[in-house]
Short mmCIF file of C-alpha atoms in Angstrom, two decimals:
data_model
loop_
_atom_site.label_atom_id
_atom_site.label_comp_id
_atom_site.label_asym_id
_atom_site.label_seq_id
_atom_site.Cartn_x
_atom_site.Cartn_y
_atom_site.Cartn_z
CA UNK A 29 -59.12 51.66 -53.84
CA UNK A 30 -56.25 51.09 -51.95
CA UNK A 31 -55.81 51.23 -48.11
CA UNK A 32 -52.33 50.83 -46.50
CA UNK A 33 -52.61 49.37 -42.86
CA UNK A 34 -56.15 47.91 -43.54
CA UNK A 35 -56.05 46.28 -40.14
CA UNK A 36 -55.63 49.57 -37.66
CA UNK A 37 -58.46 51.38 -36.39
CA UNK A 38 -58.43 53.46 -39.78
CA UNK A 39 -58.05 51.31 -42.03
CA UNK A 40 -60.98 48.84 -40.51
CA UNK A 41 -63.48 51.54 -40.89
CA UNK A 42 -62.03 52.45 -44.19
CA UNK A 43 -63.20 48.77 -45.18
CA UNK A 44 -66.41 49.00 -43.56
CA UNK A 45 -66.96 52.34 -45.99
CA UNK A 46 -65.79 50.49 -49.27
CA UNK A 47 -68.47 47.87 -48.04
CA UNK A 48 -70.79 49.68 -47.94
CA UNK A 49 -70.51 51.56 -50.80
CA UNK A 50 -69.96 48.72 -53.08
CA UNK A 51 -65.90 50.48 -53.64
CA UNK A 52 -63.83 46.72 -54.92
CA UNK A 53 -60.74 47.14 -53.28
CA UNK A 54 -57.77 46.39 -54.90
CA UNK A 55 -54.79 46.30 -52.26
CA UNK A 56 -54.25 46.01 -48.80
CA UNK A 57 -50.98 46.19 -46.37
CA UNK A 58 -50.38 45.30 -42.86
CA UNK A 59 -47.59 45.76 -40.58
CA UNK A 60 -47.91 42.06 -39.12
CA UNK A 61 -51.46 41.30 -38.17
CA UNK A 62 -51.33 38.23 -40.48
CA UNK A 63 -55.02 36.63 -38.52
CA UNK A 64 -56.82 40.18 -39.49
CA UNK A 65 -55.59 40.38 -43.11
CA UNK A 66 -56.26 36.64 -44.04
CA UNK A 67 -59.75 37.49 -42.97
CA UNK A 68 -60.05 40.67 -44.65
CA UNK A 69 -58.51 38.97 -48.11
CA UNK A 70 -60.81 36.38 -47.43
CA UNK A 71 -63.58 39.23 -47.35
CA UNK A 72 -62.80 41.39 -50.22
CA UNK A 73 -60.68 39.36 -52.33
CA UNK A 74 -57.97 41.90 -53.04
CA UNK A 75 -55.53 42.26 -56.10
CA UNK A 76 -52.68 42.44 -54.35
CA UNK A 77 -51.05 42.38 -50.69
CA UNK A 78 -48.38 43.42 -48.63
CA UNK A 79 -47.35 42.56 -45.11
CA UNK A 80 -44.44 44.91 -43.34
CA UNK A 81 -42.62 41.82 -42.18
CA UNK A 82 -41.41 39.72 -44.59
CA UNK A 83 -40.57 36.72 -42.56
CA UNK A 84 -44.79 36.47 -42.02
CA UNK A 85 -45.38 36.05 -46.01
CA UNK A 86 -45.84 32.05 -45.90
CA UNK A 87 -48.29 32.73 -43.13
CA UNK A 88 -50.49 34.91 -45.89
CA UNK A 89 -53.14 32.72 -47.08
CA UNK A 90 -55.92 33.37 -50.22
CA UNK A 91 -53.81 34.97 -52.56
CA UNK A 92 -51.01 33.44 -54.71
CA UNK A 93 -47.77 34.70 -53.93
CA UNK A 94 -46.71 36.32 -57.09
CA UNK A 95 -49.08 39.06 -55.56
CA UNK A 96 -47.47 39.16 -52.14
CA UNK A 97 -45.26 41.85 -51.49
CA UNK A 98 -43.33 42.26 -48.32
CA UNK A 99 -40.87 45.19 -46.37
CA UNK A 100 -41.33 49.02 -46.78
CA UNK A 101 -39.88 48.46 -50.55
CA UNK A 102 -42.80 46.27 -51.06
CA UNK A 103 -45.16 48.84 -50.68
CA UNK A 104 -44.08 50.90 -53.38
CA UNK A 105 -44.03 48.39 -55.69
CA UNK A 106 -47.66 47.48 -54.64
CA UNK A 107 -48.63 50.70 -55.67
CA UNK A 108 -46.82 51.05 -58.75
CA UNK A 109 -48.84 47.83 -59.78
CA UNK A 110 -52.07 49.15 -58.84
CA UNK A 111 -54.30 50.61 -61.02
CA UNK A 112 -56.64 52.23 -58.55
CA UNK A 113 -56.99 56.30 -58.22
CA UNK A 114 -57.45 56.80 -54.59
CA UNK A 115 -54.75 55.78 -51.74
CA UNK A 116 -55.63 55.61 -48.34
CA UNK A 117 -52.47 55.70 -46.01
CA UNK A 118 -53.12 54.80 -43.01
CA UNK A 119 -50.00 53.51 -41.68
CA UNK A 120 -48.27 54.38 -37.95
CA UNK A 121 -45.26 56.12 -38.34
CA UNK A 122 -42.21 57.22 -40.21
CA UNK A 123 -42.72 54.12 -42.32
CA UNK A 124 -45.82 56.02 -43.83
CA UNK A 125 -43.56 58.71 -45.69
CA UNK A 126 -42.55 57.20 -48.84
CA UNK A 127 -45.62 55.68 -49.71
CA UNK A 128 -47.27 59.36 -49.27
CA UNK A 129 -44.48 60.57 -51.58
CA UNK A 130 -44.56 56.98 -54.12
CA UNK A 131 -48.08 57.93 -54.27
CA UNK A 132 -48.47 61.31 -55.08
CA UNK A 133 -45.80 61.03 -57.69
CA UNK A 134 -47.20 57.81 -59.52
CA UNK A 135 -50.45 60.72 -59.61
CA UNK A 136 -52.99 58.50 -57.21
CA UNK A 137 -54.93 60.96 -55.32
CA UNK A 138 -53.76 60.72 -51.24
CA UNK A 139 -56.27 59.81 -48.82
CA UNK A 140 -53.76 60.67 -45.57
CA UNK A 141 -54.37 59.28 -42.08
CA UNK A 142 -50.58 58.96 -41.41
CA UNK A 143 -49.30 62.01 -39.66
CA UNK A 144 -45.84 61.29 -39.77
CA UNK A 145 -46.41 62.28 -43.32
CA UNK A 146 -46.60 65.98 -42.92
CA UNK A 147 -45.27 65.86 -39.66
CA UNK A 148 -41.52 64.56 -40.86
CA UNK A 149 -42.01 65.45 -44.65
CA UNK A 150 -44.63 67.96 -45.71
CA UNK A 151 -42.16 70.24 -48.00
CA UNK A 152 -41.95 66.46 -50.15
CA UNK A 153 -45.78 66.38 -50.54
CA UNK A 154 -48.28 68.43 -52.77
CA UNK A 155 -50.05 69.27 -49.16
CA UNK A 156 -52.89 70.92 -51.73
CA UNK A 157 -54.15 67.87 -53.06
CA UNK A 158 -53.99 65.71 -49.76
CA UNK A 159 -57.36 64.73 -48.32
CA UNK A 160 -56.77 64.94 -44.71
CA UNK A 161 -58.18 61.72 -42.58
CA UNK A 162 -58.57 63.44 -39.31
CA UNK A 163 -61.79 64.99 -37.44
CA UNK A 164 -59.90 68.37 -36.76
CA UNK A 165 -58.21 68.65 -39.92
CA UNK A 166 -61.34 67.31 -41.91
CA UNK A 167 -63.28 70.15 -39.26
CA UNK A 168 -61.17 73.00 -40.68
CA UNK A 169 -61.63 71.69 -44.26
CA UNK A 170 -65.35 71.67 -44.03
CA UNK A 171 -65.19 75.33 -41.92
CA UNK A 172 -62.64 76.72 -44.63
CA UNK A 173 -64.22 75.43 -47.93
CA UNK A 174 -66.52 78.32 -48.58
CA UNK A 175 -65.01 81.07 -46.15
CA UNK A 176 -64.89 84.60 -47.82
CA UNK A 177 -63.78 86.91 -44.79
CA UNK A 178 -59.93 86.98 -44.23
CA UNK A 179 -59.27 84.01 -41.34
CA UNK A 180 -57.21 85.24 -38.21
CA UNK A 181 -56.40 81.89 -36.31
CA UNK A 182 -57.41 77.94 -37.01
CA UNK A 183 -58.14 76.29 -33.85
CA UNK A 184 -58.61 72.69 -33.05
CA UNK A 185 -59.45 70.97 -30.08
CA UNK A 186 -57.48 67.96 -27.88
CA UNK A 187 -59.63 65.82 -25.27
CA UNK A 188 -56.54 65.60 -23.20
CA UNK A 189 -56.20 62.17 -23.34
CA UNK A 190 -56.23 59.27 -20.48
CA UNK A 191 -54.54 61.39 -17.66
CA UNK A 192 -55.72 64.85 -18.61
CA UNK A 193 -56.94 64.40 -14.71
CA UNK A 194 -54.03 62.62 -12.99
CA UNK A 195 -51.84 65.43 -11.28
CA UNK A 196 -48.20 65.92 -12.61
CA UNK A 197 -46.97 64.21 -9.99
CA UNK A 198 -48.48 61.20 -10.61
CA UNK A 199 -47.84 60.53 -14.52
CA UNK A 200 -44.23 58.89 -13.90
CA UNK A 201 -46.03 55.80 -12.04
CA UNK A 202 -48.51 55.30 -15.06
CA UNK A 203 -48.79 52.00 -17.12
CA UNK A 204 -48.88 51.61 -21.02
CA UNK A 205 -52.49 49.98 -20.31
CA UNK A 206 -53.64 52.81 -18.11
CA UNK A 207 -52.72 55.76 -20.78
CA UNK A 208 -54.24 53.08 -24.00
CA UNK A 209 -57.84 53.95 -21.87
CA UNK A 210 -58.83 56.94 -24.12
CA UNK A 211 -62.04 58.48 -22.40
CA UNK A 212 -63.37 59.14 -26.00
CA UNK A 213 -62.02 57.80 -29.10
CA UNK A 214 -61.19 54.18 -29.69
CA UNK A 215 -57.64 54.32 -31.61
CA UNK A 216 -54.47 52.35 -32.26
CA UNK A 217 -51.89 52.29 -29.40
CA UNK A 218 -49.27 54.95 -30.85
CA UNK A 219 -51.71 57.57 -31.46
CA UNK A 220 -53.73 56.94 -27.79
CA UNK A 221 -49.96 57.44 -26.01
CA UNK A 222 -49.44 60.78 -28.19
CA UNK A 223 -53.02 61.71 -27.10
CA UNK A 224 -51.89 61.44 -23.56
CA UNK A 225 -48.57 62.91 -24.32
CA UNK A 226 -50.34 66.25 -26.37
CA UNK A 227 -47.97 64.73 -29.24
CA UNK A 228 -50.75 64.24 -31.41
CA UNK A 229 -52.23 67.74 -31.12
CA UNK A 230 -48.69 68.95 -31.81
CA UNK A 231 -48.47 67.00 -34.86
CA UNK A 232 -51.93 68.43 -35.97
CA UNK A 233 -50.73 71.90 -35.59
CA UNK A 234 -48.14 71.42 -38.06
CA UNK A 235 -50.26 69.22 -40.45
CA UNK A 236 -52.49 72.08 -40.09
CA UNK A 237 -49.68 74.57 -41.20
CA UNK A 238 -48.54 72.61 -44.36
CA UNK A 239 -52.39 71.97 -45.24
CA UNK A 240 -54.00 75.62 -45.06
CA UNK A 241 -50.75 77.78 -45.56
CA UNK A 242 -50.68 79.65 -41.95
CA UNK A 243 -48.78 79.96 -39.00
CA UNK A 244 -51.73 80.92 -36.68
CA UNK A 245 -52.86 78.31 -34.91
CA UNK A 246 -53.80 76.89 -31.41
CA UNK A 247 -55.16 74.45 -30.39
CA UNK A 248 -58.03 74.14 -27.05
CA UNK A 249 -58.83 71.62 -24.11
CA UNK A 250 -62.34 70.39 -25.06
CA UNK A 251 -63.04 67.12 -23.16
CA UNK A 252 -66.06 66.14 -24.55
CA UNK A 253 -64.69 65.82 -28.56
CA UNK A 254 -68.16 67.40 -29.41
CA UNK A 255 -66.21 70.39 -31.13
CA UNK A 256 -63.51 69.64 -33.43
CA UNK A 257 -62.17 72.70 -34.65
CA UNK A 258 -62.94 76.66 -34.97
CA UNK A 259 -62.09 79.01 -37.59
CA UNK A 260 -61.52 83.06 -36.28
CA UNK A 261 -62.45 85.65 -38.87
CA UNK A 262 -61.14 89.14 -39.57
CA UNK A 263 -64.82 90.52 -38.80
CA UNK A 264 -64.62 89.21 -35.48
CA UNK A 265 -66.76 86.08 -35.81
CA UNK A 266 -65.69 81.96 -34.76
CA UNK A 267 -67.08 79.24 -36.72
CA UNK A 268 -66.65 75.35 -35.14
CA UNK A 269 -67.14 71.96 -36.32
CA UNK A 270 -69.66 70.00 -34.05
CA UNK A 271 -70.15 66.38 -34.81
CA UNK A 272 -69.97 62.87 -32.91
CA UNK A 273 -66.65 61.35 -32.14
CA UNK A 274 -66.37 59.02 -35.10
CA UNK A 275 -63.82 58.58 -37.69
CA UNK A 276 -66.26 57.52 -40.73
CA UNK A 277 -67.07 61.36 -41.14
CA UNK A 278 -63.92 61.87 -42.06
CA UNK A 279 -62.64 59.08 -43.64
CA UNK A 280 -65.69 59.01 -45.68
CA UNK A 281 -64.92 63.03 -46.98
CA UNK A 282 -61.66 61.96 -47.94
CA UNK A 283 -62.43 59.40 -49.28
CA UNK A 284 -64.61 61.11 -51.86
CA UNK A 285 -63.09 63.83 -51.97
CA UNK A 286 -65.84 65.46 -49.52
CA UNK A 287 -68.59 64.71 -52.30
CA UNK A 288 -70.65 63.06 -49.71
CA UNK A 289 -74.57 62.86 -49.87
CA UNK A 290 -75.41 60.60 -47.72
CA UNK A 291 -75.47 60.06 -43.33
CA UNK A 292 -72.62 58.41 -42.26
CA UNK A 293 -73.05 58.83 -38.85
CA UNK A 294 -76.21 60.20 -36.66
CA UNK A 295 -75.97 63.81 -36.51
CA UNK A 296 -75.58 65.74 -33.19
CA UNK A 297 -78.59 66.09 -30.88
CA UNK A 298 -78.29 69.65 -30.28
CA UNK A 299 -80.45 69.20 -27.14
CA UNK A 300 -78.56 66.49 -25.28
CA UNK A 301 -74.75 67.95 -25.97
CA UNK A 302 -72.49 67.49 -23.07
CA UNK A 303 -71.53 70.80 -21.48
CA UNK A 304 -68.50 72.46 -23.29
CA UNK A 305 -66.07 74.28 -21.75
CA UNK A 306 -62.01 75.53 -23.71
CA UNK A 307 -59.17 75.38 -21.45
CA UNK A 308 -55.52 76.48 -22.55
CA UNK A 309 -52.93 73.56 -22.74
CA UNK A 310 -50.91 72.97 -19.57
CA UNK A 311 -47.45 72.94 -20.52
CA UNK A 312 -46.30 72.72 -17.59
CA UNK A 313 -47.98 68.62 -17.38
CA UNK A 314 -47.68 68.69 -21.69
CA UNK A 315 -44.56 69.38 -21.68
CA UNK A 316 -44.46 68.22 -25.12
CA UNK A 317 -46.23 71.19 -26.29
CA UNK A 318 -43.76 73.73 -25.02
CA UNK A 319 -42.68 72.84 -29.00
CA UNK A 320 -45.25 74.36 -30.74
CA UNK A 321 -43.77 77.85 -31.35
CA UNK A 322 -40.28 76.26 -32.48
CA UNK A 323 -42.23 73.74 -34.66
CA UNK A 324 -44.02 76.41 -36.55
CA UNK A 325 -41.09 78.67 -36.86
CA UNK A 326 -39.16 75.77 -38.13
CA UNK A 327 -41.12 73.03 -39.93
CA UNK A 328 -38.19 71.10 -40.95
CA UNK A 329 -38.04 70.46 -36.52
CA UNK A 330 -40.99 68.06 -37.63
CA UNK A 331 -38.53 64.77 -38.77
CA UNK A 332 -36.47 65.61 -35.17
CA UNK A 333 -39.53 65.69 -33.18
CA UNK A 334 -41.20 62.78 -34.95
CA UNK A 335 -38.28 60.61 -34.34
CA UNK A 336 -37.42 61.05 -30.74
CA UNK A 337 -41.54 60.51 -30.12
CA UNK A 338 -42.05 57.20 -31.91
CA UNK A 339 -38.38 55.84 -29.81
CA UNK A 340 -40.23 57.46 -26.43
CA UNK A 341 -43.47 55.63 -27.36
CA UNK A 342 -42.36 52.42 -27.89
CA UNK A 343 -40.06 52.68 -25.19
CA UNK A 344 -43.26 53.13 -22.95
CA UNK A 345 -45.10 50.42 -24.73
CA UNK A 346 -42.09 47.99 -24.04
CA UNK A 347 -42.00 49.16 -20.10
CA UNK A 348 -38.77 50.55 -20.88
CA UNK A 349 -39.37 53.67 -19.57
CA UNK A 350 -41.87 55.92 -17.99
CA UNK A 351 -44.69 57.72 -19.34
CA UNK A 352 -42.77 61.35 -18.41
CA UNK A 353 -39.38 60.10 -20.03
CA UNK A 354 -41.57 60.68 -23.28
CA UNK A 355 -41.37 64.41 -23.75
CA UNK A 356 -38.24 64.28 -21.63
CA UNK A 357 -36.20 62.32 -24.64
CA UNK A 358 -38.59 64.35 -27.50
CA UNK A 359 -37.47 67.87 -25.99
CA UNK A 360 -33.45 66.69 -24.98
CA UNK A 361 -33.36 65.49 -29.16
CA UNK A 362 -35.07 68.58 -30.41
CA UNK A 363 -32.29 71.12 -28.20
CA UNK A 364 -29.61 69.16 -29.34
CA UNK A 365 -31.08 69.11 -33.48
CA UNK A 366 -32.73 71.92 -33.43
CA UNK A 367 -31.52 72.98 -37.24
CA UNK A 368 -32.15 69.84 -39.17
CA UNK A 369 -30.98 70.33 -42.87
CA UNK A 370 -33.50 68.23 -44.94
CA UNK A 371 -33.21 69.13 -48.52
CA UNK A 372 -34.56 65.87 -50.19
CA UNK A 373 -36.12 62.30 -49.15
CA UNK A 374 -32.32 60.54 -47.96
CA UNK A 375 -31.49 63.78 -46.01
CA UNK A 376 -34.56 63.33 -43.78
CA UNK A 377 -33.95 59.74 -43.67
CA UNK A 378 -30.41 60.16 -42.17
CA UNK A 379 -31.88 62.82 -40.13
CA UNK A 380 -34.14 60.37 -38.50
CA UNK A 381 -31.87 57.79 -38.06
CA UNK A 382 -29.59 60.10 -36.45
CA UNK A 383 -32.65 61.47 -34.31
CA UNK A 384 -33.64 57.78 -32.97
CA UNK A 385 -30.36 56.72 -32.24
CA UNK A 386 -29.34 59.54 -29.83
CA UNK A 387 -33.17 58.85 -28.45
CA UNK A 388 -32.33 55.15 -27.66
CA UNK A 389 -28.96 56.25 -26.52
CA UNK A 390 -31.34 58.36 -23.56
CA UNK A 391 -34.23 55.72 -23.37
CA UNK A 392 -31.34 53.32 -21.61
CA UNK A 393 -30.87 55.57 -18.92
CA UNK A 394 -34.28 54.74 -17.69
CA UNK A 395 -35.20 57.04 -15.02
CA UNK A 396 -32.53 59.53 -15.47
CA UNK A 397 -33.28 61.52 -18.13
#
């Protein structure tokens, strides 16, 4: 197997799985965590190796250098030298889009954690054969595999983040290290802010379109992340996904392609769940949201959104800006590209470069948005 950004959150517990299960894995990338990935070559003694900044390749230790690689072209030629059948992406970011595509074509099966993928490029991916790394995408998988009755709406679910309980007025004072304190889930920092944000469960809405095929979808307030996500029938009837909040569920069905026979994680206590309670998005504090409709009327929005997100986020993350200038700089870029033409791979590249650059241009106005 290989797993791209072994040393995140995902790719961690993707190890811990392979472990267990006596999987060898072949390759392993890394953005620039050099301390984690010496350890985890020193663990399980992979093939091959690539670290996202080349200037930290000398610093790679226990594995000769002819099977270094280094820089987002390193990646791809990684893969082409693997042998392996099963990719797990989890990398953060636009970065993660051409090894989704590299992967797919060299005919590797696509084990996909990285939302950006679909997000920014789902028309470039066979979305058919993707195994979906994500509890509300690998909910409506499980929910969906043997439906017979005509479905009527996919639903999936958002904690609401660190400040689901702050009041609006409040947000633009917040810290990077008070929004990083999810009340549920223990994730990398990107994904936590876009869980604050409602980014994330905008993304999922249009993974969810280029995954299962439909344009009607929602998604719910449920703090507790006991339910996932819900599938409406024609006859009238919901199904939902219940299961603890932990990713080795469904990494583990993606993994194998959901052949999975064996407890990976304790099930649910029916007795002792938390009360649950649904509560409509607040678009008026997730302002972020507001995007959904456009989104799902035009996909290709996905690359323009994307963009102007990851520049907000790291903006944030730097204490360049504040917490509210996030969906302020995501909805400014998507009203002023809001008909992206991306017919091939370069076209959304150029897209996104355009995309971040007008984002920066905003982020340096800090405060005045």
């Amino acid at each position: 197997m290989v797993v791209l950004g072994s040393t995140g959150s995902i790719g961690v517990q993707t190890l811990e799985i392979c472990e267990a299960a006596g999987i060898s894995v072949e390759a392993i990338s890394c953005a620039k965590n050099v301390e984690s990935l010496n350890a985890q070559i020193a663990k399980f003694r992979p093939k091959f190796v690539c670290i996202g900044d080349e200037k930290l390749v000398s610093q790679v230790a226990g594995i000769e250098r002819a099977r270094i690689f280094a820089g987002a072209s390193g990646i791809l030629e990684m893969l082409e030298a693997c042998e392996s059948d099963t990719v797990v992406n989890a990398l953060v970011g636009f970065a993660g889009l051409m090894p989704s595509i590299k992967t797919q074509r060299l005919g590797k099966k696509l084990a996909l954690a990285n939302k950006e993928s679909l997000v920014a490029g789902g028309k470039f991916l066979d979305t058919r054969a993707i195994n979906p790394i994500d509890s509300e995408h690998f909910g409506l998988k499980f929910l969906l595999s043997n439906a017979k009755i005509p479905v009527s709406r996919l639903i999936i679910t958002a904690s609401g983040g660190a400040f689901y309980d702050i009041p609006l007025t409040q947000l633009g004072s917040l810290t990077p290290q008070n929004a990083l304190k999810h009340p549920n889930w223990k994730m990398g920092a990107k994904i936590t802010i876009d869980s604050a944000t409602m980014a994330n469960k905008l993304f999922e809405v249009i993974e969810a379109f280029w995954l299962y095929g439909t344009r009607e979808i929602d998604a719910l307030i449920e703090r507790t992340s006991q339910i996932h996500a819900l599938v409406e029938f024609a006859d009238g009837s919901t199904t939902a996904h219940i299961s603890r909040a932990d990713m080795r569920l469904a990494i583990a069905h993606a993994m194998f392609s959901g052949d999975v026979r064996e407890q990976i994680t304790a099930p649910v206590d029916l007795c002792t769940l938390r009360p649950i309670e649904f509560k409509p998005i607040d678009t008026m504090k997730f302002q972020i949201f507001t995007l959904k409709d456009a989104l799902l009327a035009n996909p290709d929005l996905g690359v323009v959104i994307n963009a102007a997100n990851e520049a907000g986020v790291n903006a944030f993350l730097q204490q360049r800006c504040r917490f509210t200038d996030i969906a302020r700089v995501v909805l400014k870029c998507a009203e002023k590209f809001n008909s992206p033409s991306v017919m091939d791979a370069d076209a959304l590249a150029a897209v996104d470069a355009s995309v971040r650059a007008y984002a920066n241009e905003l982020l340096k106005f800090n405060g005045e948005l």
